[in-house]
Amino acid sequence: MLFKQQVLLRQKLFVLGSLAIGSLLYLVARVGSLDRLQPLCPIDGRFGPRSQDEIPLRALQFKRGLLHEFRKGNATKEQIRLHNLVQQLPKAIIIGVRKGGTRALLEMLNLHPSVVKASQEIHFFDNDENYAKGIEWYRKKMPFSYPHQITIEKSPAYFITEEVPERIYKMNSSIKLLIIVREPTTRAISDYTQVLEGKERKNKTYYKFEKLAIDPNTCEVNTKYKAVRTSIYTKHLERWLKYFPIEQFHIVDGDRLITEPLPELQLVEKFLNLPPRISQYNLYFNATRGFYCLRFNIVFNKCLAGSKGRIHPEVDTSVITKLRKFFHPFNQKFYQITGRTFNWP
């Protein structure tokens, strides 16, 4: 009888000990996970007292899930009212440049808890039919957000469309405008590559880049070719400067955003008057893709679509040299106007 009692006592002690060890391991793991989360949601002391406008991490995770449901049309009007969500006109727009990295920039800025992005290109200001629908139609195309957040949309065609600067000015003369650029010749070839891929998907033939970029009659650069015209950044920017001062523009280095995104994003945070929230934790290099991917938290990661980073066709070196020589004086003027210099040939 005594022996049985001793066995039962040992079994109870073993169970209690196992529970104690399990609880201790859980606490250690929990503390470790919280430490890993700090770069995404820094402690209050790092930036001073928490503002009423800032959202703690758990609320931020809830917000992203909630807004996702709203985008799918699963939310009721009552839910929207209770959570104080609104559809706001954008306070900043990525106006271009096509194939400069507009999608990457928008997705990376969406890492910031005070930024909400429009998922699709709206094409409100560059499309006459959409523009005729009015500003309320445009506003209702925006995502739901909290009142203190900044809504951002991107439509690269805005930069090169003549009517757009005046139309945006009429909506908001103090809006902040983001332009992301790449080395002009590389951007033109990337532009061509996207169109070429679209033709190939439809089993259509297409001219070689050299034949489009160079006028066969004069053997000079063909300025009628849209991919070349788009890369003359200064010509388009001068049209925008008729309506907006240069202080309302921020130029993003699209080439650097690929290789070293964090410094570029920190410059944009400063331009938008946002508290610094995006950190190296939020960006990790994917060796398979050859690009940086996004880390929102320990659960949710995101990489850009597979269509990004297309392999460019080989282009005759003499054509590349001719294009770079052509773009050089325009680049110099662009540096002078914007106050930002790039290492373009």
Coordinates of C-alpha atoms in Angstrom, one line a residue:
M1 CA 0.0 0.0 0.0
L2 CA 2.8 2.4 0.9
F3 CA 4.6 1.5 -2.3
K4 CA 1.5 2.3 -4.4
Q5 CA 1.2 5.7 -2.7
Q6 CA 4.8 6.5 -3.4
V7 CA 4.4 5.6 -7.1
L8 CA 1.3 7.8 -7.3
L9 CA 3.2 10.7 -5.7
R10 CA 6.0 10.4 -8.1
Q11 CA 3.6 10.4 -11.0
K12 CA 1.9 13.6 -9.8
L13 CA 5.3 15.3 -9.2
F14 CA 6.4 14.3 -12.8
V15 CA 3.2 15.8 -14.3
L16 CA 3.5 19.0 -12.3
G17 CA 7.2 19.3 -13.2
S18 CA 6.4 18.8 -16.9
L19 CA 3.7 21.5 -16.8
A20 CA 6.2 23.9 -15.0
I21 CA 8.9 23.3 -17.7
G22 CA 6.3 23.7 -20.5
S23 CA 5.1 27.0 -19.1
L24 CA 8.7 28.2 -18.7
L25 CA 9.6 27.3 -22.3
Y26 CA 6.4 29.1 -23.5
L27 CA 7.4 32.3 -21.7
V28 CA 10.9 32.1 -23.1
A29 CA 9.6 31.7 -26.7
R30 CA 7.0 34.5 -26.1
V31 CA 9.6 36.9 -24.9
G32 CA 11.9 36.0 -27.9
S33 CA 9.1 36.6 -30.4
L34 CA 8.3 40.0 -28.8
D35 CA 12.0 41.0 -29.1
R36 CA 11.9 40.1 -32.8
L37 CA 8.9 42.3 -33.3
Q38 CA 10.5 45.4 -31.9
P39 CA 12.0 46.6 -35.2
L40 CA 8.5 46.7 -36.7
C41 CA 6.8 48.3 -33.7
P42 CA 9.5 50.1 -31.6
I43 CA 8.9 50.7 -27.9
D44 CA 7.4 54.1 -27.0
G45 CA 10.5 55.4 -25.4
R46 CA 12.5 55.2 -28.6
F47 CA 10.4 58.0 -30.2
G48 CA 9.0 59.7 -27.1
P49 CA 5.5 59.3 -25.7
R50 CA 3.0 57.6 -28.0
S51 CA 0.7 59.9 -29.9
Q52 CA -3.0 59.3 -29.9
D53 CA -2.7 59.0 -33.6
E54 CA -0.3 56.0 -33.5
I55 CA -1.6 52.4 -33.6
P56 CA 0.0 49.7 -31.4
L57 CA 1.1 46.5 -33.0
R58 CA -1.9 44.3 -32.2
A59 CA -4.2 47.1 -33.4
L60 CA -2.1 47.4 -36.6
Q61 CA -2.4 43.7 -37.3
F62 CA -6.2 43.9 -36.7
K63 CA -6.4 47.0 -38.9
R64 CA -4.7 45.2 -41.9
G65 CA -7.1 42.3 -41.5
L66 CA -10.1 44.5 -41.2
L67 CA -9.2 46.7 -44.2
H68 CA -8.6 43.6 -46.2
E69 CA -12.2 42.5 -45.5
F70 CA -13.5 46.0 -46.5
R71 CA -11.6 45.8 -49.8
K72 CA -13.4 42.6 -50.5
G73 CA -16.7 44.2 -49.8
N74 CA -17.4 42.1 -46.7
A75 CA -17.9 44.9 -44.3
T76 CA -21.2 46.5 -43.2
K77 CA -21.8 50.2 -42.9
E78 CA -22.1 49.7 -39.2
Q79 CA -18.7 48.1 -39.0
I80 CA -17.2 51.0 -40.9
R81 CA -18.9 53.5 -38.6
L82 CA -17.8 51.8 -35.5
H83 CA -14.2 51.6 -36.5
N84 CA -14.2 55.3 -37.6
L85 CA -13.0 54.4 -41.1
V86 CA -13.2 56.7 -44.1
Q87 CA -12.3 56.8 -47.8
Q88 CA -10.0 59.8 -48.2
L89 CA -8.6 61.6 -51.2
P90 CA -4.9 60.9 -51.5
K91 CA -2.5 63.3 -49.7
A92 CA 0.4 62.0 -51.8
I93 CA 0.5 60.5 -55.3
I94 CA 3.3 58.5 -57.1
I95 CA 2.9 60.2 -60.5
G96 CA 5.7 58.2 -62.2
V97 CA 7.8 57.2 -63.9
R98 CA 6.7 54.1 -65.8
K99 CA 9.2 51.2 -65.3
G100 CA 10.9 53.3 -62.7
G101 CA 9.8 51.2 -59.7
T102 CA 6.4 52.7 -58.9
R103 CA 4.8 49.4 -57.7
A104 CA 7.8 48.5 -55.5
L105 CA 7.8 52.0 -54.0
L106 CA 4.0 51.9 -53.2
E107 CA 4.2 48.4 -51.7
M108 CA 7.2 49.4 -49.5
L109 CA 5.6 52.5 -48.3
N110 CA 2.6 50.4 -47.3
L111 CA 4.8 48.9 -44.6
H112 CA 4.3 52.1 -42.7
P113 CA 1.4 52.0 -40.2
S114 CA 0.3 55.5 -41.2
V115 CA 0.1 54.7 -44.9
V116 CA -2.7 53.1 -46.8
K117 CA -2.3 52.3 -50.5
A118 CA -4.8 52.1 -53.3
S119 CA -4.1 48.6 -54.7
Q120 CA -5.0 49.3 -58.3
E121 CA -4.0 52.1 -60.6
I122 CA -7.0 54.4 -60.7
H123 CA -6.1 56.4 -63.9
F124 CA -8.4 59.2 -62.8
F125 CA -6.5 62.2 -64.0
D126 CA -5.0 60.8 -67.2
N127 CA -8.3 59.2 -68.5
D128 CA -10.9 61.7 -69.8
E129 CA -13.7 59.2 -69.3
N130 CA -12.8 58.5 -65.6
Y131 CA -12.1 62.2 -65.0
A132 CA -15.6 63.1 -66.2
K133 CA -17.1 60.9 -63.5
G134 CA -16.0 63.5 -60.9
I135 CA -14.0 63.7 -57.7
E136 CA -16.5 61.7 -55.6
W137 CA -16.0 58.7 -58.0
Y138 CA -12.3 59.0 -57.5
R139 CA -12.6 59.2 -53.7
K140 CA -14.8 56.1 -53.6
K141 CA -12.0 54.3 -55.4
M142 CA -9.7 54.9 -52.4
P143 CA -9.2 52.3 -49.7
F144 CA -10.8 52.6 -46.2
S145 CA -8.4 54.2 -43.7
Y146 CA -8.3 55.8 -40.3
P147 CA -8.6 59.6 -40.4
H148 CA -5.0 60.2 -39.4
Q149 CA -3.5 58.0 -42.1
I150 CA -2.2 59.0 -45.5
T151 CA -3.8 57.5 -48.6
I152 CA -1.4 57.1 -51.5
E153 CA -2.1 56.0 -55.1
K154 CA 0.1 55.5 -58.1
S155 CA -0.5 55.9 -61.8
P156 CA 2.7 56.2 -63.8
A157 CA 0.9 57.7 -66.8
Y158 CA 0.2 60.8 -64.8
F159 CA 3.8 62.0 -65.2
I160 CA 3.7 62.2 -69.0
T161 CA 0.1 63.2 -69.6
E162 CA -0.3 66.9 -70.4
E163 CA -3.6 67.5 -68.7
V164 CA -2.8 65.9 -65.4
P165 CA -0.8 68.6 -63.5
E166 CA -3.6 71.1 -63.8
R167 CA -6.3 68.5 -62.8
I168 CA -4.4 67.4 -59.7
Y169 CA -3.7 71.1 -58.8
K170 CA -7.5 71.8 -58.9
M171 CA -8.1 68.9 -56.5
N172 CA -5.3 69.8 -54.1
S173 CA -2.7 72.4 -54.7
S174 CA -0.6 71.4 -51.7
I175 CA -0.5 67.6 -52.5
K176 CA 2.9 65.8 -52.2
L177 CA 4.2 64.3 -55.4
L178 CA 6.6 61.4 -55.7
I179 CA 8.6 60.6 -58.8
I180 CA 10.8 57.5 -59.0
V181 CA 13.4 57.4 -61.8
R182 CA 15.9 55.0 -63.2
E183 CA 18.9 55.5 -65.5
P184 CA 17.0 56.7 -68.7
T185 CA 18.4 54.1 -71.2
T186 CA 17.8 51.2 -68.8
R187 CA 14.3 52.5 -68.2
A188 CA 13.6 52.7 -71.9
I189 CA 14.8 49.1 -72.5
S190 CA 12.6 48.0 -69.5
D191 CA 9.6 49.7 -71.1
Y192 CA 10.3 48.0 -74.4
T193 CA 10.7 44.6 -72.6
Q194 CA 7.3 44.8 -71.0
V195 CA 5.6 45.6 -74.3
L196 CA 7.6 42.8 -76.0
E197 CA 6.4 40.3 -73.4
G198 CA 2.8 41.3 -73.9
K199 CA 3.2 40.8 -77.7
E200 CA 4.8 37.3 -77.2
R201 CA 2.0 36.2 -74.9
K202 CA -0.4 36.9 -77.8
N203 CA 1.9 35.2 -80.3
K204 CA 2.5 38.5 -82.1
T205 CA 5.8 39.7 -83.6
Y206 CA 7.4 43.0 -82.6
Y207 CA 10.3 45.2 -83.8
K208 CA 13.7 45.0 -82.2
F209 CA 14.4 47.8 -79.7
E210 CA 17.2 49.2 -82.0
K211 CA 14.7 49.7 -84.8
L212 CA 12.3 51.6 -82.6
A213 CA 14.8 53.7 -80.7
I214 CA 16.8 54.8 -83.8
D215 CA 15.2 56.6 -86.7
P216 CA 16.3 54.6 -89.8
N217 CA 16.2 57.7 -92.0
T218 CA 18.5 59.9 -89.9
C219 CA 20.3 57.3 -87.8
E220 CA 19.5 59.6 -84.8
V221 CA 17.5 58.8 -81.7
N222 CA 13.8 58.5 -82.5
T223 CA 12.1 61.0 -80.1
K224 CA 8.7 59.9 -81.4
Y225 CA 9.2 56.5 -79.7
K226 CA 7.2 56.7 -76.5
A227 CA 9.8 54.7 -74.5
V228 CA 12.5 57.4 -75.4
R229 CA 10.2 60.3 -74.8
T230 CA 9.2 59.1 -71.3
S231 CA 12.9 59.0 -70.3
I232 CA 13.4 62.7 -71.0
Y233 CA 12.4 63.4 -67.4
T234 CA 13.2 67.1 -67.4
K235 CA 10.7 67.9 -70.3
H236 CA 7.8 66.4 -68.3
L237 CA 8.9 67.8 -65.0
E238 CA 9.0 71.4 -66.4
R239 CA 5.3 71.0 -67.3
W240 CA 4.5 70.1 -63.7
L241 CA 6.5 73.0 -62.4
K242 CA 4.0 75.4 -64.0
Y243 CA 1.6 74.4 -61.2
F244 CA 3.6 73.1 -58.3
P245 CA 6.8 74.3 -56.6
I246 CA 9.8 72.0 -56.6
E247 CA 9.4 71.6 -52.8
Q248 CA 6.3 69.5 -53.4
F249 CA 8.2 66.9 -55.3
H250 CA 10.4 64.2 -54.0
I251 CA 12.7 62.3 -56.4
V252 CA 13.3 58.6 -55.6
D253 CA 16.3 56.7 -56.9
G254 CA 14.7 53.7 -58.5
D255 CA 18.0 51.9 -59.1
R256 CA 19.0 52.3 -55.4
L257 CA 15.5 51.2 -54.3
I258 CA 16.4 47.8 -55.9
T259 CA 19.8 47.4 -54.2
E260 CA 19.5 49.4 -51.0
P261 CA 15.8 50.3 -50.4
L262 CA 15.9 51.4 -46.7
P263 CA 17.7 54.8 -47.1
E264 CA 15.4 55.7 -50.0
L265 CA 12.3 54.8 -47.9
Q266 CA 13.6 56.8 -45.0
L267 CA 13.9 59.9 -47.2
V268 CA 10.3 59.4 -48.3
E269 CA 9.2 59.1 -44.7
K270 CA 10.8 62.4 -44.0
F271 CA 9.3 64.1 -47.1
L272 CA 5.8 62.9 -46.1
N273 CA 6.4 64.1 -42.5
L274 CA 5.9 60.6 -41.2
P275 CA 7.6 59.3 -38.0
P276 CA 10.3 56.7 -38.8
R277 CA 8.7 53.3 -38.7
I278 CA 10.1 51.3 -41.6
S279 CA 13.3 49.4 -40.6
Q280 CA 15.7 46.8 -42.0
Y281 CA 13.5 44.2 -40.3
N282 CA 10.8 44.9 -42.8
L283 CA 13.0 44.3 -45.8
Y284 CA 14.8 41.0 -46.5
F285 CA 16.7 40.0 -49.7
N286 CA 15.3 37.1 -51.6
A287 CA 18.2 35.4 -53.4
T288 CA 15.9 33.4 -55.6
R289 CA 14.1 36.4 -56.9
G290 CA 17.0 38.8 -56.7
F291 CA 14.9 41.4 -55.0
Y292 CA 14.1 42.6 -51.6
C293 CA 10.8 41.3 -50.2
L294 CA 8.6 42.8 -47.5
R295 CA 8.1 41.6 -43.9
F296 CA 5.1 43.1 -42.1
N297 CA 5.4 40.9 -39.1
I298 CA 6.6 37.4 -38.1
V299 CA 3.6 35.9 -39.9
F300 CA 3.0 38.0 -43.0
N301 CA 5.6 38.4 -45.7
K302 CA 5.2 39.6 -49.3
C303 CA 7.3 39.6 -52.5
L304 CA 6.5 41.6 -55.6
A305 CA 4.9 39.8 -58.6
G306 CA 7.0 37.6 -60.8
S307 CA 6.6 40.0 -63.7
K308 CA 8.9 42.4 -61.9
G309 CA 12.6 42.2 -62.8
R310 CA 12.2 40.9 -66.4
I311 CA 15.4 39.9 -68.2
H312 CA 16.2 42.6 -70.8
P313 CA 17.0 41.5 -74.4
E314 CA 20.6 42.2 -75.6
V315 CA 20.8 45.6 -77.2
D316 CA 23.5 46.7 -79.6
T317 CA 26.2 48.6 -77.6
S318 CA 26.4 51.4 -80.2
V319 CA 22.7 52.1 -79.7
I320 CA 23.1 52.2 -75.9
T321 CA 26.0 54.6 -76.3
K322 CA 24.0 56.8 -78.7
L323 CA 21.0 56.9 -76.3
R324 CA 23.2 57.7 -73.3
K325 CA 24.8 60.6 -75.2
F326 CA 21.3 61.8 -76.2
F327 CA 20.0 61.7 -72.7
H328 CA 23.1 63.3 -71.1
P329 CA 22.1 67.1 -71.4
F330 CA 18.6 66.4 -70.3
N331 CA 19.9 64.5 -67.3
Q332 CA 22.2 67.4 -66.3
K333 CA 19.2 69.8 -66.4
F334 CA 17.1 67.3 -64.3
Y335 CA 19.9 67.2 -61.7
Q336 CA 19.9 71.0 -61.6
I337 CA 16.2 71.4 -61.2
T338 CA 15.7 68.7 -58.6
G339 CA 18.9 69.2 -56.6
R340 CA 19.5 65.5 -56.8
T341 CA 22.4 64.0 -58.8
F342 CA 22.6 60.4 -60.0
N343 CA 25.5 58.4 -61.3
W344 CA 24.1 58.0 -64.8
P345 CA 26.5 57.8 -67.7

